[in-house]
Short mmCIF file of N, CA, C and O in Angstrom, two decimals:
data_model
loop_
_atom_site.label_atom_id
_atom_site.label_comp_id
_atom_site.label_asym_id
_atom_site.label_seq_id
_atom_site.Cartn_x
_atom_site.Cartn_y
_atom_site.Cartn_z
N MET C 20 27.11 15.52 0.27
CA MET C 20 25.97 15.34 1.14
C MET C 20 26.54 15.35 2.60
O MET C 20 27.55 14.85 3.01
N PHE C 21 25.88 16.13 3.47
CA PHE C 21 26.24 16.30 4.78
C PHE C 21 25.77 15.00 5.58
O PHE C 21 24.72 14.50 5.62
N GLU C 22 26.72 14.52 6.39
CA GLU C 22 26.44 13.42 7.21
C GLU C 22 26.98 13.48 8.59
O GLU C 22 28.20 13.89 8.76
N LEU C 23 26.08 13.14 9.56
CA LEU C 23 26.54 13.29 10.94
C LEU C 23 27.36 11.85 11.24
O LEU C 23 26.84 10.82 10.92
N PRO C 24 28.43 11.97 12.03
CA PRO C 24 29.04 10.71 12.46
C PRO C 24 28.15 9.76 13.15
O PRO C 24 28.37 8.52 12.85
N VAL C 25 27.06 10.19 13.86
CA VAL C 25 26.20 9.17 14.42
C VAL C 25 25.39 8.36 13.49
O VAL C 25 24.98 7.38 13.77
N MET C 26 25.24 9.01 12.15
CA MET C 26 24.44 8.15 11.17
C MET C 26 25.12 6.95 10.87
O MET C 26 24.46 6.01 10.28
N ARG C 27 26.49 6.77 11.02
CA ARG C 27 27.20 5.62 10.57
C ARG C 27 27.15 4.59 11.68
O ARG C 27 27.77 3.56 11.66
N SER C 28 26.77 5.05 12.98
CA SER C 28 26.89 4.09 13.99
C SER C 28 25.92 2.97 14.10
O SER C 28 24.77 3.25 13.52
N ARG C 29 26.29 1.79 14.60
CA ARG C 29 25.31 0.76 14.61
C ARG C 29 24.12 0.92 15.45
O ARG C 29 23.11 0.68 15.14
N LEU C 30 24.22 1.87 16.60
CA LEU C 30 23.19 2.22 17.45
C LEU C 30 22.04 2.96 16.37
O LEU C 30 20.95 2.59 16.53
N PHE C 31 22.61 3.82 15.74
CA PHE C 31 21.57 4.74 14.93
C PHE C 31 20.86 3.80 13.84
O PHE C 31 19.70 3.86 13.70
N ILE C 32 21.64 2.95 13.29
CA ILE C 32 21.02 2.16 12.29
C ILE C 32 20.02 1.05 13.00
O ILE C 32 18.91 1.02 12.41
N ASN C 33 20.41 0.43 14.20
CA ASN C 33 19.40 -0.31 14.95
C ASN C 33 18.15 0.43 15.35
O ASN C 33 17.08 -0.12 15.30
N VAL C 34 18.47 1.73 15.72
CA VAL C 34 17.26 2.52 16.07
C VAL C 34 16.31 2.74 14.96
O VAL C 34 15.11 2.68 15.03
N LEU C 35 16.82 2.95 13.82
CA LEU C 35 16.11 3.18 12.62
C LEU C 35 15.30 1.89 12.25
O LEU C 35 14.19 1.93 11.70
N ARG C 36 16.00 0.84 12.31
CA ARG C 36 15.33 -0.39 11.96
C ARG C 36 14.13 -0.69 12.87
O ARG C 36 13.15 -1.15 12.51
N LEU C 37 14.26 -0.46 14.24
CA LEU C 37 13.36 -0.56 15.23
C LEU C 37 12.12 0.32 14.94
O LEU C 37 10.82 -0.11 15.03
N TRP C 38 12.39 1.59 14.59
CA TRP C 38 11.36 2.58 14.26
C TRP C 38 10.63 2.12 13.14
O TRP C 38 9.32 2.17 12.98
N PHE C 39 11.24 1.76 12.10
CA PHE C 39 10.59 1.27 10.79
C PHE C 39 9.81 -0.07 11.14
O PHE C 39 8.57 -0.16 10.66
N ALA C 40 10.32 -0.88 11.88
CA ALA C 40 9.43 -2.12 12.30
C ALA C 40 8.18 -1.66 13.05
O ALA C 40 7.20 -2.31 12.78
N ALA C 41 8.40 -0.75 13.86
CA ALA C 41 7.14 -0.30 14.72
C ALA C 41 6.10 0.41 13.64
O ALA C 41 4.96 0.06 13.90
N ILE C 42 6.61 1.12 12.62
CA ILE C 42 5.57 1.67 11.71
C ILE C 42 4.93 0.64 11.04
O ILE C 42 3.74 0.60 10.74
N MET C 43 5.74 -0.38 10.53
CA MET C 43 4.99 -1.46 9.68
C MET C 43 4.11 -2.28 10.45
O MET C 43 3.08 -2.90 10.07
N SER C 44 4.46 -2.50 11.84
CA SER C 44 3.53 -3.38 12.63
C SER C 44 2.25 -2.56 12.90
O SER C 44 1.26 -3.13 12.87
N GLY C 45 2.45 -1.11 12.93
CA GLY C 45 1.24 -0.27 12.99
C GLY C 45 0.38 -0.44 11.72
O GLY C 45 -1.01 -0.49 11.83
N VAL C 46 1.10 -0.47 10.57
CA VAL C 46 0.22 -0.58 9.39
C VAL C 46 -0.38 -2.03 9.38
O VAL C 46 -1.52 -2.12 8.88
N GLU C 47 0.34 -3.12 9.72
CA GLU C 47 -0.23 -4.32 9.71
C GLU C 47 -1.55 -4.29 10.69
O GLU C 47 -2.56 -4.86 10.31
N ASN C 48 -1.45 -3.69 11.82
CA ASN C 48 -2.64 -3.64 12.83
C ASN C 48 -3.69 -2.87 12.18
O ASN C 48 -4.97 -3.22 12.37
N LEU C 49 -3.47 -1.87 11.29
CA LEU C 49 -4.58 -1.23 10.72
C LEU C 49 -5.19 -1.97 9.42
O LEU C 49 -6.32 -1.68 9.31
N LEU C 50 -4.39 -2.68 8.76
CA LEU C 50 -4.79 -3.08 7.55
C LEU C 50 -5.09 -4.64 7.52
O LEU C 50 -5.98 -5.26 6.77
N ALA C 51 -4.39 -5.45 8.35
CA ALA C 51 -4.49 -6.92 8.30
C ALA C 51 -5.84 -7.60 8.13
O ALA C 51 -6.08 -8.45 7.40
N ASP C 52 -6.80 -7.08 8.96
CA ASP C 52 -8.10 -7.74 8.71
C ASP C 52 -9.05 -7.07 7.79
O ASP C 52 -10.22 -7.38 7.63
N ASN C 53 -8.56 -6.24 7.03
CA ASN C 53 -9.43 -5.28 6.15
C ASN C 53 -9.01 -5.34 4.63
O ASN C 53 -9.44 -4.64 3.88
N ILE C 54 -8.25 -6.29 4.33
CA ILE C 54 -7.83 -6.42 2.80
C ILE C 54 -8.76 -7.50 2.29
O ILE C 54 -8.92 -8.65 2.76
N VAL C 55 -9.19 -7.32 1.02
CA VAL C 55 -10.11 -8.12 0.32
C VAL C 55 -9.63 -8.37 -1.08
O VAL C 55 -8.94 -7.56 -1.73
N ASP C 56 -9.88 -9.49 -1.72
CA ASP C 56 -9.65 -9.79 -3.20
C ASP C 56 -10.89 -9.21 -3.89
O ASP C 56 -11.89 -8.72 -3.43
N LYS C 57 -10.83 -9.71 -5.30
CA LYS C 57 -11.87 -9.24 -6.21
C LYS C 57 -13.21 -9.80 -5.83
O LYS C 57 -14.24 -9.12 -6.32
N ASP C 58 -13.26 -10.80 -5.26
CA ASP C 58 -14.63 -11.51 -4.84
C ASP C 58 -15.07 -10.99 -3.47
O ASP C 58 -16.12 -11.40 -2.98
N GLY C 59 -14.28 -10.08 -2.76
CA GLY C 59 -14.72 -9.74 -1.54
C GLY C 59 -14.23 -10.58 -0.33
O GLY C 59 -14.60 -10.30 0.76
N ALA C 60 -13.47 -11.58 -0.64
CA ALA C 60 -12.98 -12.49 0.41
C ALA C 60 -11.76 -11.78 1.18
O ALA C 60 -10.90 -11.27 0.45
N LYS C 61 -11.76 -12.05 2.43
CA LYS C 61 -10.63 -11.59 3.19
C LYS C 61 -9.30 -12.27 2.78
O LYS C 61 -9.19 -13.49 2.64
N VAL C 62 -8.23 -11.52 2.68
CA VAL C 62 -6.95 -11.96 2.24
C VAL C 62 -6.14 -12.12 3.52
O VAL C 62 -5.95 -11.21 4.37
N ASP C 63 -5.48 -13.22 3.59
CA ASP C 63 -4.43 -13.48 4.68
C ASP C 63 -3.21 -12.57 4.59
O ASP C 63 -2.53 -12.54 3.63
N TRP C 64 -3.03 -11.63 5.69
CA TRP C 64 -2.00 -10.80 5.64
C TRP C 64 -0.54 -11.49 5.37
O TRP C 64 0.17 -10.92 4.63
N MET C 65 -0.37 -12.58 6.08
CA MET C 65 0.88 -13.20 5.92
C MET C 65 1.14 -13.69 4.46
O MET C 65 2.38 -14.04 4.17
N SER C 66 0.14 -13.95 3.87
CA SER C 66 0.48 -14.45 2.39
C SER C 66 0.85 -13.27 1.57
O SER C 66 1.41 -13.49 0.44
N ILE C 67 0.78 -12.00 1.94
CA ILE C 67 1.17 -10.99 0.96
C ILE C 67 2.36 -10.01 1.62
O ILE C 67 2.77 -9.19 0.97
N THR C 68 2.92 -10.52 2.77
CA THR C 68 3.80 -9.66 3.43
C THR C 68 4.88 -10.63 3.92
O THR C 68 4.71 -11.92 3.90
N GLY C 69 6.09 -10.08 4.32
CA GLY C 69 7.17 -11.00 4.89
C GLY C 69 8.38 -10.76 4.02
O GLY C 69 8.50 -9.91 3.07
N PRO C 70 9.33 -11.55 4.41
CA PRO C 70 10.67 -11.31 3.76
C PRO C 70 10.62 -11.62 2.27
O PRO C 70 10.01 -12.52 1.83
N GLY C 71 11.28 -10.67 1.59
CA GLY C 71 11.23 -10.76 0.00
C GLY C 71 9.94 -10.32 -0.62
O GLY C 71 9.94 -10.31 -1.86
N LYS C 72 8.96 -10.00 0.21
CA LYS C 72 7.77 -9.51 -0.44
C LYS C 72 7.62 -8.01 -0.52
O LYS C 72 8.09 -7.23 0.19
N ILE C 73 7.02 -7.52 -1.62
CA ILE C 73 6.91 -6.08 -1.92
C ILE C 73 5.34 -5.74 -1.93
O ILE C 73 4.49 -6.50 -2.66
N LEU C 74 4.98 -4.76 -1.18
CA LEU C 74 3.56 -4.42 -1.01
C LEU C 74 3.45 -2.98 -1.44
O LEU C 74 4.07 -2.09 -0.80
N GLY C 75 2.58 -2.63 -2.44
CA GLY C 75 2.40 -1.24 -2.76
C GLY C 75 0.94 -0.79 -2.52
O GLY C 75 0.00 -1.61 -2.56
N LEU C 76 0.78 0.30 -1.91
CA LEU C 76 -0.44 0.93 -1.61
C LEU C 76 -0.86 1.88 -2.65
O LEU C 76 -0.06 2.83 -2.80
N TYR C 77 -1.87 1.72 -3.34
CA TYR C 77 -2.37 2.47 -4.42
C TYR C 77 -3.47 3.48 -4.02
O TYR C 77 -4.58 3.00 -3.98
N TYR C 78 -3.17 4.75 -3.72
CA TYR C 78 -4.33 5.64 -3.41
C TYR C 78 -4.83 6.32 -4.58
O TYR C 78 -4.12 6.97 -5.35
N SER C 79 -6.14 6.17 -4.78
CA SER C 79 -6.70 6.52 -6.04
C SER C 79 -8.35 6.78 -5.77
O SER C 79 -8.73 6.35 -4.65
N ALA C 80 -8.89 7.39 -6.71
CA ALA C 80 -10.36 7.72 -6.53
C ALA C 80 -11.06 7.69 -8.00
O ALA C 80 -10.40 8.25 -8.89
N HIS C 81 -12.25 7.31 -7.97
CA HIS C 81 -12.91 7.37 -9.20
C HIS C 81 -13.24 8.77 -9.78
O HIS C 81 -13.19 9.00 -10.94
N TRP C 82 -13.32 9.67 -8.91
CA TRP C 82 -13.58 11.18 -9.35
C TRP C 82 -12.34 11.88 -9.72
O TRP C 82 -12.31 13.01 -10.24
N CYS C 83 -11.11 11.18 -9.76
CA CYS C 83 -9.77 11.84 -9.99
C CYS C 83 -9.51 11.53 -11.49
O CYS C 83 -8.88 10.50 -11.79
N PRO C 84 -9.42 12.54 -12.33
CA PRO C 84 -9.13 12.34 -13.72
C PRO C 84 -7.65 11.80 -13.92
O PRO C 84 -7.49 10.89 -14.69
N PRO C 85 -6.62 12.30 -13.35
CA PRO C 85 -5.34 11.71 -13.42
C PRO C 85 -5.17 10.19 -12.95
O PRO C 85 -4.48 9.45 -13.52
N CYS C 86 -5.96 10.02 -11.85
CA CYS C 86 -6.01 8.71 -11.46
C CYS C 86 -6.73 7.77 -12.38
O CYS C 86 -6.12 6.64 -12.65
N ARG C 87 -7.75 8.10 -12.92
CA ARG C 87 -8.58 7.46 -13.94
C ARG C 87 -7.64 7.23 -15.25
O ARG C 87 -7.65 6.09 -15.80
N GLY C 88 -6.77 8.03 -15.53
CA GLY C 88 -5.85 7.78 -16.63
C GLY C 88 -4.73 6.92 -16.42
O GLY C 88 -4.28 6.24 -17.16
N PHE C 89 -4.28 6.88 -15.09
CA PHE C 89 -3.07 6.14 -14.72
C PHE C 89 -3.50 4.58 -14.32
O PHE C 89 -2.68 3.59 -14.84
N THR C 90 -4.65 4.37 -13.96
CA THR C 90 -5.14 3.13 -13.51
C THR C 90 -4.95 2.00 -14.48
O THR C 90 -4.39 0.99 -14.23
N PRO C 91 -5.50 2.25 -15.73
CA PRO C 91 -5.24 1.23 -16.75
C PRO C 91 -3.86 0.99 -17.11
O PRO C 91 -3.43 -0.24 -17.41
N ASN C 92 -2.90 1.82 -17.04
CA ASN C 92 -1.52 1.58 -17.31
C ASN C 92 -0.93 0.77 -16.20
O ASN C 92 -0.15 -0.22 -16.39
N LEU C 93 -1.37 0.98 -14.87
CA LEU C 93 -0.84 0.31 -13.79
C LEU C 93 -1.35 -1.13 -13.89
O LEU C 93 -0.70 -1.98 -13.63
N ALA C 94 -2.65 -1.30 -14.29
CA ALA C 94 -3.33 -2.57 -14.39
C ALA C 94 -2.57 -3.50 -15.46
O ALA C 94 -2.43 -4.59 -15.07
N LYS C 95 -2.31 -2.83 -16.58
CA LYS C 95 -1.58 -3.57 -17.52
C LYS C 95 -0.10 -3.95 -17.09
O LYS C 95 0.27 -5.15 -17.19
N TRP C 96 0.56 -3.11 -16.42
CA TRP C 96 1.91 -3.48 -15.76
C TRP C 96 1.80 -4.48 -14.73
O TRP C 96 2.57 -5.45 -14.78
N TYR C 97 0.78 -4.40 -13.85
CA TYR C 97 0.55 -5.43 -12.75
C TYR C 97 0.32 -6.82 -13.38
O TYR C 97 0.88 -7.70 -12.87
N LYS C 98 -0.56 -6.95 -14.42
CA LYS C 98 -0.83 -8.22 -15.09
C LYS C 98 0.60 -8.81 -15.66
O LYS C 98 0.76 -10.03 -15.55
N GLU C 99 1.22 -7.95 -16.32
CA GLU C 99 2.48 -8.26 -16.93
C GLU C 99 3.40 -8.79 -15.83
O GLU C 99 4.14 -9.87 -15.97
N MET C 100 3.63 -8.12 -14.72
CA MET C 100 4.43 -8.60 -13.50
C MET C 100 3.87 -9.93 -13.02
O MET C 100 4.81 -10.78 -12.60
N LYS C 101 2.76 -10.02 -12.88
CA LYS C 101 2.13 -11.26 -12.16
C LYS C 101 2.40 -12.40 -13.04
O LYS C 101 2.45 -13.71 -12.54
N GLU C 102 2.76 -12.32 -14.40
CA GLU C 102 3.05 -13.45 -15.20
C GLU C 102 4.49 -13.85 -15.18
O GLU C 102 4.85 -15.00 -15.50
N LYS C 103 5.32 -13.10 -14.46
CA LYS C 103 6.75 -13.38 -14.35
C LYS C 103 6.93 -13.63 -12.97
O LYS C 103 6.18 -13.61 -12.15
N ASP C 104 8.06 -14.38 -12.83
CA ASP C 104 8.63 -14.72 -11.33
C ASP C 104 8.57 -13.72 -10.53
O ASP C 104 8.27 -13.76 -9.42
N ALA C 105 9.16 -12.42 -10.87
CA ALA C 105 9.21 -11.21 -10.09
C ALA C 105 7.85 -10.84 -9.44
O ALA C 105 7.84 -10.37 -8.34
N GLY C 106 6.85 -11.27 -10.13
CA GLY C 106 5.43 -10.80 -9.62
C GLY C 106 4.83 -11.58 -8.53
O GLY C 106 3.89 -11.23 -8.04
N LYS C 107 5.46 -12.75 -8.30
CA LYS C 107 5.06 -13.73 -7.24
C LYS C 107 5.15 -13.13 -5.88
O LYS C 107 4.34 -13.54 -4.92
N ASN C 108 6.06 -12.26 -5.63
CA ASN C 108 6.39 -11.67 -4.31
C ASN C 108 5.88 -10.17 -4.34
O ASN C 108 6.43 -9.39 -3.48
N PHE C 109 4.90 -9.80 -5.27
CA PHE C 109 4.45 -8.43 -5.29
C PHE C 109 3.07 -8.34 -5.27
O PHE C 109 2.36 -9.04 -5.93
N GLU C 110 2.55 -7.36 -4.52
CA GLU C 110 1.04 -7.19 -4.46
C GLU C 110 0.78 -5.74 -4.41
O GLU C 110 1.57 -4.87 -3.83
N ILE C 111 -0.38 -5.24 -4.79
CA ILE C 111 -0.92 -3.81 -4.73
C ILE C 111 -2.15 -4.03 -4.07
O ILE C 111 -3.09 -4.83 -4.20
N ILE C 112 -2.36 -2.93 -3.07
CA ILE C 112 -3.65 -2.70 -2.40
C ILE C 112 -4.33 -1.46 -2.78
O ILE C 112 -3.57 -0.40 -2.60
N PHE C 113 -5.51 -1.51 -3.27
CA PHE C 113 -6.02 -0.28 -3.67
C PHE C 113 -6.71 0.45 -2.41
O PHE C 113 -7.49 -0.20 -1.58
N VAL C 114 -6.46 1.61 -2.18
CA VAL C 114 -6.80 2.44 -0.95
C VAL C 114 -7.70 3.63 -1.58
O VAL C 114 -7.04 4.55 -1.99
N SER C 115 -8.96 3.41 -1.41
CA SER C 115 -9.86 4.43 -2.15
C SER C 115 -9.95 5.76 -1.36
O SER C 115 -10.09 5.76 -0.11
N SER C 116 -10.10 6.70 -2.23
CA SER C 116 -10.50 8.01 -1.55
C SER C 116 -11.87 8.40 -2.15
O SER C 116 -12.29 9.74 -2.23
N ASP C 117 -12.68 7.51 -2.68
CA ASP C 117 -13.92 7.66 -3.08
C ASP C 117 -15.00 8.16 -1.92
O ASP C 117 -14.61 7.84 -0.77
N SER C 118 -15.97 8.73 -2.22
CA SER C 118 -16.97 9.29 -1.25
C SER C 118 -18.13 8.30 -0.85
O SER C 118 -18.76 8.40 0.06
N ASP C 119 -18.30 7.39 -1.75
CA ASP C 119 -19.23 6.43 -1.40
C ASP C 119 -19.08 4.94 -1.97
O ASP C 119 -18.12 4.81 -2.86
N GLN C 120 -19.68 4.03 -1.56
CA GLN C 120 -19.46 2.56 -1.83
C GLN C 120 -19.72 2.43 -3.39
O GLN C 120 -18.90 1.61 -4.02
N ALA C 121 -20.73 3.00 -3.77
CA ALA C 121 -20.97 2.71 -5.31
C ALA C 121 -19.81 3.21 -6.26
O ALA C 121 -19.50 2.48 -7.26
N ALA C 122 -19.26 4.37 -5.99
CA ALA C 122 -18.12 4.92 -6.69
C ALA C 122 -16.95 3.93 -6.54
O ALA C 122 -16.23 3.56 -7.61
N PHE C 123 -16.62 3.46 -5.30
CA PHE C 123 -15.64 2.57 -4.95
C PHE C 123 -15.83 1.29 -5.95
O PHE C 123 -14.93 0.81 -6.53
N ASP C 124 -16.98 0.74 -5.73
CA ASP C 124 -17.31 -0.57 -6.51
C ASP C 124 -17.08 -0.39 -7.96
O ASP C 124 -16.48 -1.36 -8.72
N GLU C 125 -17.59 0.71 -8.56
CA GLU C 125 -17.53 0.85 -10.07
C GLU C 125 -15.98 1.10 -10.41
O GLU C 125 -15.43 0.41 -11.56
N TYR C 126 -15.16 1.72 -9.71
CA TYR C 126 -13.82 2.00 -9.93
C TYR C 126 -12.95 0.84 -9.87
O TYR C 126 -12.09 0.46 -10.57
N TYR C 127 -13.33 -0.06 -8.69
CA TYR C 127 -12.60 -1.17 -8.41
C TYR C 127 -12.67 -2.26 -9.44
O TYR C 127 -11.88 -3.14 -9.54
N LYS C 128 -13.78 -2.29 -10.19
CA LYS C 128 -13.98 -3.21 -11.29
C LYS C 128 -12.81 -3.27 -12.47
O LYS C 128 -12.53 -4.28 -12.91
N GLU C 129 -12.14 -2.03 -12.39
CA GLU C 129 -11.17 -1.79 -13.35
C GLU C 129 -9.82 -2.34 -12.99
O GLU C 129 -8.88 -2.34 -13.77
N MET C 130 -9.71 -2.87 -11.80
CA MET C 130 -8.41 -3.11 -11.08
C MET C 130 -8.25 -4.61 -10.77
O MET C 130 -9.20 -5.28 -10.32
N PRO C 131 -7.06 -5.15 -11.13
CA PRO C 131 -6.90 -6.63 -10.94
C PRO C 131 -6.21 -6.93 -9.49
O PRO C 131 -6.15 -8.16 -9.23
N TRP C 132 -6.05 -5.99 -8.60
CA TRP C 132 -5.37 -6.30 -7.42
C TRP C 132 -6.38 -6.31 -6.12
O TRP C 132 -7.51 -6.18 -6.31
N LEU C 133 -5.67 -6.22 -4.96
CA LEU C 133 -6.39 -6.26 -3.75
C LEU C 133 -6.96 -4.96 -3.39
O LEU C 133 -6.60 -3.99 -4.11
N ALA C 134 -7.92 -4.86 -2.38
CA ALA C 134 -8.27 -3.57 -1.92
C ALA C 134 -8.49 -3.47 -0.42
O ALA C 134 -8.67 -4.61 0.11
N LEU C 135 -8.27 -2.31 0.14
CA LEU C 135 -8.76 -2.04 1.50
C LEU C 135 -10.23 -1.93 1.55
O LEU C 135 -10.77 -1.29 0.64
N LYS C 136 -11.02 -2.58 2.46
CA LYS C 136 -12.45 -2.48 2.38
C LYS C 136 -12.85 -0.88 2.45
O LYS C 136 -12.28 -0.14 3.14
N PHE C 137 -13.77 -0.67 1.70
CA PHE C 137 -14.25 0.81 1.53
C PHE C 137 -14.71 1.38 2.98
O PHE C 137 -14.36 2.49 3.27
N GLU C 138 -15.34 0.59 3.63
CA GLU C 138 -15.88 1.18 4.99
C GLU C 138 -14.84 1.29 5.95
O GLU C 138 -14.97 1.87 6.97
N GLU C 139 -13.59 0.88 5.74
CA GLU C 139 -12.47 1.01 6.80
C GLU C 139 -11.63 2.40 6.50
O GLU C 139 -10.54 2.49 6.22
N ARG C 140 -12.49 3.56 6.40
CA ARG C 140 -12.09 4.80 6.18
C ARG C 140 -10.95 5.26 7.11
O ARG C 140 -9.96 5.91 6.81
N GLN C 141 -11.08 5.06 8.37
CA GLN C 141 -10.21 5.37 9.43
C GLN C 141 -8.77 4.82 9.27
O GLN C 141 -7.75 5.45 9.43
N ALA C 142 -8.86 3.50 8.80
CA ALA C 142 -7.61 2.86 8.55
C ALA C 142 -6.77 3.57 7.52
O ALA C 142 -5.67 3.70 7.43
N LYS C 143 -7.41 3.94 6.43
CA LYS C 143 -6.71 4.69 5.24
C LYS C 143 -6.04 5.95 5.72
O LYS C 143 -4.95 6.03 5.40
N VAL C 144 -6.71 6.77 6.55
CA VAL C 144 -6.23 8.00 7.05
C VAL C 144 -4.92 7.71 7.88
O VAL C 144 -3.86 8.25 7.77
N CYS C 145 -5.17 6.61 8.78
CA CYS C 145 -3.88 6.25 9.72
C CYS C 145 -2.63 5.82 8.93
O CYS C 145 -1.57 6.25 9.22
N VAL C 146 -2.97 5.09 7.98
CA VAL C 146 -1.79 4.54 7.16
C VAL C 146 -1.25 5.57 6.30
O VAL C 146 0.08 5.83 6.25
N TYR C 147 -1.97 6.53 5.82
CA TYR C 147 -1.51 7.64 5.09
C TYR C 147 -0.53 8.64 6.00
O TYR C 147 0.49 8.99 5.70
N ILE C 148 -1.02 8.85 7.17
CA ILE C 148 -0.20 9.61 8.14
C ILE C 148 1.08 9.00 8.51
O ILE C 148 2.09 9.45 8.61
N ARG C 149 1.03 7.63 8.68
CA ARG C 149 2.31 6.78 9.09
C ARG C 149 3.33 6.91 7.87
O ARG C 149 4.42 7.09 7.98
N GLN C 150 2.73 6.94 6.65
CA GLN C 150 3.55 7.05 5.41
C GLN C 150 4.24 8.41 5.40
O GLN C 150 5.51 8.56 5.09
N LEU C 151 3.57 9.48 5.65
CA LEU C 151 4.04 10.89 5.74
C LEU C 151 5.16 10.87 6.77
O LEU C 151 6.21 11.59 6.56
N LEU C 152 4.86 10.51 7.96
CA LEU C 152 5.98 10.46 9.12
C LEU C 152 7.16 9.69 8.65
O LEU C 152 8.23 10.10 8.94
N ARG C 153 6.99 8.69 7.96
CA ARG C 153 8.13 7.77 7.55
C ARG C 153 9.11 8.77 6.55
O ARG C 153 10.30 8.58 6.48
N LYS C 154 8.34 9.43 5.78
CA LYS C 154 9.16 10.25 4.81
C LYS C 154 9.84 11.43 5.35
O LYS C 154 10.89 11.86 4.90
N LEU C 155 9.37 12.03 6.55
CA LEU C 155 9.93 13.12 7.22
C LEU C 155 11.22 12.63 7.94
O LEU C 155 12.08 13.64 8.16
N VAL C 156 11.42 11.45 8.24
CA VAL C 156 12.59 10.94 8.93
C VAL C 156 13.72 10.37 8.13
O VAL C 156 13.49 9.98 7.22
#
């Protein structure tokens, strides 16, 4: 694997850490007030993020056959994880690509995790773009 000498420097590593922190703070700004539980109650961002916590964003849609096939398997795995100690620091947020609230509501009934409010469409797009940018660097 090709490696530049600068990649090993402390400065480079610190710049990467700062850049990643900036991306994550942007995600927090976009999502923090828009995460809800199964009852529609707002979820405290600090309760699902922080040191040692793992947060997964699940992009899916009611109209997507592969998604519909995968969701039950992910739900089963999620429930099993939540029963173990490892699941205490893990959460999934459903980020819908459905075209209307009714499709979102029907599909979300099958999921045991949290969700980004359906009406927050702009936040979904911004988070997706940030994730793409993070992969490019």
